[in-house]
Tab-separated table of C-alpha atoms in Angstrom:
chain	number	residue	atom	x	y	z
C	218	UNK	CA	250.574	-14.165	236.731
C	219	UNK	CA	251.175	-15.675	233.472
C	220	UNK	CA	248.515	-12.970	231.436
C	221	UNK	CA	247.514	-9.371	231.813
C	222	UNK	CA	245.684	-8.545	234.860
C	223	UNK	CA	243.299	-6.104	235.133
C	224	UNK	CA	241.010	-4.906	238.084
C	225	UNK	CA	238.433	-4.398	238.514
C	226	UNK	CA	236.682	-6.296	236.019
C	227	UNK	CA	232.898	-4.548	236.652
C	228	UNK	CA	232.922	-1.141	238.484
C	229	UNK	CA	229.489	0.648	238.834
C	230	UNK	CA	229.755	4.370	239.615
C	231	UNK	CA	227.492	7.626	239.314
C	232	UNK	CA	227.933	10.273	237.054
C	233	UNK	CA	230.298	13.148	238.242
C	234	UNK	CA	232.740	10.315	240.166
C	235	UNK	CA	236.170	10.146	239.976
C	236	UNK	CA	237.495	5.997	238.599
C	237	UNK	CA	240.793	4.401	238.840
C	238	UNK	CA	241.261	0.924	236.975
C	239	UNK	CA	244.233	-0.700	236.932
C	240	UNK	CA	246.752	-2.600	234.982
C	241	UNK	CA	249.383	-5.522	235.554
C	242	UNK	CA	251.344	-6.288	232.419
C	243	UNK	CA	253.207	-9.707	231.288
C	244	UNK	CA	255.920	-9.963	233.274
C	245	UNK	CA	259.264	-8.689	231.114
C	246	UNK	CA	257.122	-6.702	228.728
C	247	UNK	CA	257.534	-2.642	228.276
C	248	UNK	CA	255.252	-1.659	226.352
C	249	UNK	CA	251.481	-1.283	227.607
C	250	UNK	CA	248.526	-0.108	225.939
C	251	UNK	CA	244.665	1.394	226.829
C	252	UNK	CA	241.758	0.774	224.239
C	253	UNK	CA	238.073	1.488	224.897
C	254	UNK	CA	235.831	-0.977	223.290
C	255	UNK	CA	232.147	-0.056	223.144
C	256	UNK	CA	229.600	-2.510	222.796
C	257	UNK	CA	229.671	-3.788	219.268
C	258	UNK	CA	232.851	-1.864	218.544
C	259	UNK	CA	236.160	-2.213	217.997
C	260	UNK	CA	239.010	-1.594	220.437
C	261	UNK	CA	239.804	1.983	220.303
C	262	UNK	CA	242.965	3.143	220.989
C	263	UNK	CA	243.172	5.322	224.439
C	264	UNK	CA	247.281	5.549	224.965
C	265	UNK	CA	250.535	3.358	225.299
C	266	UNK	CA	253.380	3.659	227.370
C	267	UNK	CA	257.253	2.277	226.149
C	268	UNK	CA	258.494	1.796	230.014
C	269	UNK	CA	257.310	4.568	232.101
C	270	UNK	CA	256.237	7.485	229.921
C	271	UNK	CA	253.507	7.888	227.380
C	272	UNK	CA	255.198	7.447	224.081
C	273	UNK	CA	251.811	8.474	222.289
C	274	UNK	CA	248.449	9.983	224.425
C	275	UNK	CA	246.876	11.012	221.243
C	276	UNK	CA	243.707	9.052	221.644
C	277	UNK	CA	242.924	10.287	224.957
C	278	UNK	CA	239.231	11.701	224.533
C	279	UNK	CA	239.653	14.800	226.805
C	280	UNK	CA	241.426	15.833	229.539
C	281	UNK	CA	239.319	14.099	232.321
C	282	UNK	CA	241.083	10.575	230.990
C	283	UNK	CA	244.402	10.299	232.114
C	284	UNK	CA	247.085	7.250	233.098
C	285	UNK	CA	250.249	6.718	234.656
C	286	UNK	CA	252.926	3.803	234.691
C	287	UNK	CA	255.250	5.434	237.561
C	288	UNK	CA	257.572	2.062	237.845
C	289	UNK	CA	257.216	0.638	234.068
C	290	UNK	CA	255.501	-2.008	235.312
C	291	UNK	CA	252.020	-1.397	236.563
C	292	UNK	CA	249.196	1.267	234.799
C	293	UNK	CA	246.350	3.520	236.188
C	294	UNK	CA	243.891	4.655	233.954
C	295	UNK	CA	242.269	7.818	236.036
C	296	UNK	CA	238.362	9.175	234.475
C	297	UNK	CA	237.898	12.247	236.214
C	298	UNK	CA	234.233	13.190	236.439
C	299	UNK	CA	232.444	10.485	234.768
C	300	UNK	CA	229.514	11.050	232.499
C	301	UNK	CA	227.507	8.656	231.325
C	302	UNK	CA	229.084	8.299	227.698
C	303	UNK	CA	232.096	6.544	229.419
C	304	UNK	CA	230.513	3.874	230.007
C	305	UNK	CA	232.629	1.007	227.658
C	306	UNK	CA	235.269	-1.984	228.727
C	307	UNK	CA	238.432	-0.877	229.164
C	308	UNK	CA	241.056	-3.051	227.792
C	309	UNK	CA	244.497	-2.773	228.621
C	310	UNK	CA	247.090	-4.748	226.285
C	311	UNK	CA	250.660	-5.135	226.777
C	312	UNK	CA	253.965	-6.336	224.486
C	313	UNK	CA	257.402	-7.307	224.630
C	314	UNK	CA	258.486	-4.125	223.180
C	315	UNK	CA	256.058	-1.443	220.904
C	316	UNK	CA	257.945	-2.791	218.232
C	317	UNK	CA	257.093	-6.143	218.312
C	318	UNK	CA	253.192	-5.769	217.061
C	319	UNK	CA	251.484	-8.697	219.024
C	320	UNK	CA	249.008	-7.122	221.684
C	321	UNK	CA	248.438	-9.384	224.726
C	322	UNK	CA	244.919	-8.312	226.006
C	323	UNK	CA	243.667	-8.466	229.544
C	324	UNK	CA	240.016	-9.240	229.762
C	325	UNK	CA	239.212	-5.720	230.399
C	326	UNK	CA	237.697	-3.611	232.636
C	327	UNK	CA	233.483	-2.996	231.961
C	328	UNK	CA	232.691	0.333	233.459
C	329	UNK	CA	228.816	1.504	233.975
C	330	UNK	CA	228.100	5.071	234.713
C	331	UNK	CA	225.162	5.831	235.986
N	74	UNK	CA	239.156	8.442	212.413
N	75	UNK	CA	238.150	5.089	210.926
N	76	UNK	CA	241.477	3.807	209.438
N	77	UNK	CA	240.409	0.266	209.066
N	78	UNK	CA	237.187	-0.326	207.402
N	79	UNK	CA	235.828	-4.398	207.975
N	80	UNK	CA	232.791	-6.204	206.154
N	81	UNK	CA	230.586	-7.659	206.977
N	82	UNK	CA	229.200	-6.804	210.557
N	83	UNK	CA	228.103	-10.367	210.677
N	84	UNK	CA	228.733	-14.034	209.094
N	85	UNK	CA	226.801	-17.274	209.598
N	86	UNK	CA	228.290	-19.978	208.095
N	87	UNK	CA	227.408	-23.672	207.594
N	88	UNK	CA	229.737	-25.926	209.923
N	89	UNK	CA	232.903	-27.244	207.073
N	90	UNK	CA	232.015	-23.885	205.186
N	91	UNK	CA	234.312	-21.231	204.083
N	92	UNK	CA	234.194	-17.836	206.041
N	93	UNK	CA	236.108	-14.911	204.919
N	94	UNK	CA	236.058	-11.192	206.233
N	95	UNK	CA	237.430	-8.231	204.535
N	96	UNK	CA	239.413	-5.101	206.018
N	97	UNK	CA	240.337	-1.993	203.585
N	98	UNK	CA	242.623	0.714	205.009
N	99	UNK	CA	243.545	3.897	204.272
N	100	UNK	CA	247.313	4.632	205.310
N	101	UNK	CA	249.941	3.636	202.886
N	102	UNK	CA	252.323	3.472	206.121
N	103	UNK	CA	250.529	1.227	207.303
N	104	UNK	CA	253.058	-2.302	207.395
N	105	UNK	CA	251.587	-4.772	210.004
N	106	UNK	CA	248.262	-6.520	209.570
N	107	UNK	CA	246.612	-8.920	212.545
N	108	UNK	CA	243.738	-10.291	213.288
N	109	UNK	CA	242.723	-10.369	216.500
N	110	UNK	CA	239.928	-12.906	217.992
N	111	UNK	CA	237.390	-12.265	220.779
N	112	UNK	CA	234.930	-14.630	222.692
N	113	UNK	CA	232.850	-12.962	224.783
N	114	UNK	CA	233.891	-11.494	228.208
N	115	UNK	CA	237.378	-12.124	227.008
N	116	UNK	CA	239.922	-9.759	225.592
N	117	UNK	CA	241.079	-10.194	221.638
N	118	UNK	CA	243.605	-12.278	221.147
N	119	UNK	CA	245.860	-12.294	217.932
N	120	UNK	CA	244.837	-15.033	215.345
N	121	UNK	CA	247.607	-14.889	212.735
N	122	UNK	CA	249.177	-11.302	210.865
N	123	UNK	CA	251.191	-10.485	207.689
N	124	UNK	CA	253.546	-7.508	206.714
N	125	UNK	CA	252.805	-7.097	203.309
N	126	UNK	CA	256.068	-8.023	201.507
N	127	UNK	CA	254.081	-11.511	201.111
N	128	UNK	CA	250.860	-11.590	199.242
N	129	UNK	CA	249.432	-14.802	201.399
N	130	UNK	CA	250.150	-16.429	204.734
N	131	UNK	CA	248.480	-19.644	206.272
N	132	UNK	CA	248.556	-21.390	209.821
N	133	UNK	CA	246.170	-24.325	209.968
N	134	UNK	CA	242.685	-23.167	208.781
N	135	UNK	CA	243.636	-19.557	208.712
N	136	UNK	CA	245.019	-17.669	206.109
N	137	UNK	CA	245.550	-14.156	205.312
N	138	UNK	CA	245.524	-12.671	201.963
N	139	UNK	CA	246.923	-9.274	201.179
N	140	UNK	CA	246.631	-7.258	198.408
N	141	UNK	CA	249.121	-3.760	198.632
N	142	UNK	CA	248.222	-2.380	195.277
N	143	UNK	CA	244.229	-1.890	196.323
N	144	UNK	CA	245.265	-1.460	199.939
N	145	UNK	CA	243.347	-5.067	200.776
N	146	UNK	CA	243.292	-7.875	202.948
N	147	UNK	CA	241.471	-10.553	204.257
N	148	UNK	CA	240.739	-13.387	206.815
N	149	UNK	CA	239.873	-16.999	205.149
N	150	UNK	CA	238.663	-19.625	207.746
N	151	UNK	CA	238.408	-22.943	205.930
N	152	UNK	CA	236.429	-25.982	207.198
N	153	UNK	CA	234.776	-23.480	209.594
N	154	UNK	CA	233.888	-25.359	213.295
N	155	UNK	CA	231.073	-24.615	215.841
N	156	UNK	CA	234.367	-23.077	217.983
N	157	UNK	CA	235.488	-20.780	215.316
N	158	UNK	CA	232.117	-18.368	216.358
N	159	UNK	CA	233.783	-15.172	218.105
N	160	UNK	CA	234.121	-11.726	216.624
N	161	UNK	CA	237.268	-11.074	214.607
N	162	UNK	CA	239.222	-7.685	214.521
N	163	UNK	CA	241.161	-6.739	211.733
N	164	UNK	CA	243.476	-4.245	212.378
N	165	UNK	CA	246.890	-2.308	211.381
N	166	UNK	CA	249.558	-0.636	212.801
N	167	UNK	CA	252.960	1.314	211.636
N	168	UNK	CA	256.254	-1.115	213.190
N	169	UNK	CA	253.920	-2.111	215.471
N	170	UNK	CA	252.952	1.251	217.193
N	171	UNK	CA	249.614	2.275	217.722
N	172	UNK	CA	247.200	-0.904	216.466
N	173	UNK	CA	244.175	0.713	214.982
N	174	UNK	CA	241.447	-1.884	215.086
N	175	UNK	CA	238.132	-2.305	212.748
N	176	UNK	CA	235.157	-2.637	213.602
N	177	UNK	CA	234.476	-6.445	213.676
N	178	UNK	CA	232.630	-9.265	212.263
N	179	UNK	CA	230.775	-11.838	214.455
N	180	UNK	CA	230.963	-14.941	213.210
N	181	UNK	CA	228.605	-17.310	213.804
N	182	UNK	CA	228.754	-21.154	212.966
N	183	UNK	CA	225.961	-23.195	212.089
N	184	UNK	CA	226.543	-27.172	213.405
């Protein structure tokens, strides 16, 4: 596809449930990036990945968030446990290399925990 | 940690009016400034940035101004269009790494 894919694009699941959203970059670009946006709120900044690892996890909120990018290509953002406070779009933003500064944004991921 | 401080929450502006938001950060490292705009159920997508070796940049109705010294810079939209109503992100990063994002502004249009 020609933009950032990301699915699903609505998931409703109960509190104390394990989610797994998912990411497919532009094609050719290494560097991939997580934000939360609450309603009203800026994108907040979750974790990127240059290739395969996680250059910089720092805004992870705890340790029931966690992603992978095992091929450099495709991400899995992983909630563990879900309360109800997770409940937010998940964006997930990619770029020809971390250097190069211009995010391309998927349309993001809205997750409702009930 | 808010980094990126924008103003105001929300604009409405006459259709052909002016509209100009304003971002303040913090971190001197700081050396890449976008703006990002987002329609709803869409994902932001960059407007126009500036690295602030220049004190202005424009591209069509959008310019940026930047001042260094008061750590400063802001998003002019001139002859302002019914289209032009979104919410607009300032944000910053270090080489690119790491965009922090503000809050927002929702801009609203008037026809």
């Amino acid at each position: 596809g020609a933009g950032v894919s990301q699915t699903p694009s609505n998931k409703v699941t109960e509190k104390g449930k394990y989610v797994e959203l998912r990411c497919d970059p532009i094609s050719g670009h290494t560097a991939l990036y997580w934000y939360r946006q609450s309603l009203g709120q800026g994108p907040e900044f979750l974790i990127y990945f240059q290739g395969t690892g996680a250059a910089d996890d720092s805004g992870l909120p705890n340790d029931r968030f966690f992603a992978v990018r095992p091929e450099g290509s495709v991400s899995t953002l992983k909630i563990q446990r879900t309360e109800r406070g997770d409940s937010a779009v998940y964006l997930c933003a990619s770029s020809l290399t971390a250097h190069t500064g211009e995010l391309f944004f998927g349309e993001g991921s809205r997750l409702t925990v009930l | 940690q808010q980094q990126v401080k924008q103003s105001p929450q929300s604009l409405i502006v006459q259709k052909g009016g002016i509209s100009i938001i304003n971002c303040a950060y913090e971190n001197t490292a700081f050396d890449y400034f976008p703006w990002y705009q987002q329609f709803p159920g869409k994902g932001p997508a960059l407007l126009i940035a500036i690295r602030p070796d220049v004190s202005e940049k424009k591209e069509g109705r959008f310019t940026i101004s930047f001042n260094k010294s008061a750590k400063q810079f802001s998003l002019h939209i001139m002859d302002s269009q019914p289209g032009d109503s979104a919410t607009y992100f300032c944000a910053a990063s270090i080489s690119g790494f790491k965009t922090i994002f503000g809050a927002g502004t929702r801009l609203f249009v008037k026809a």
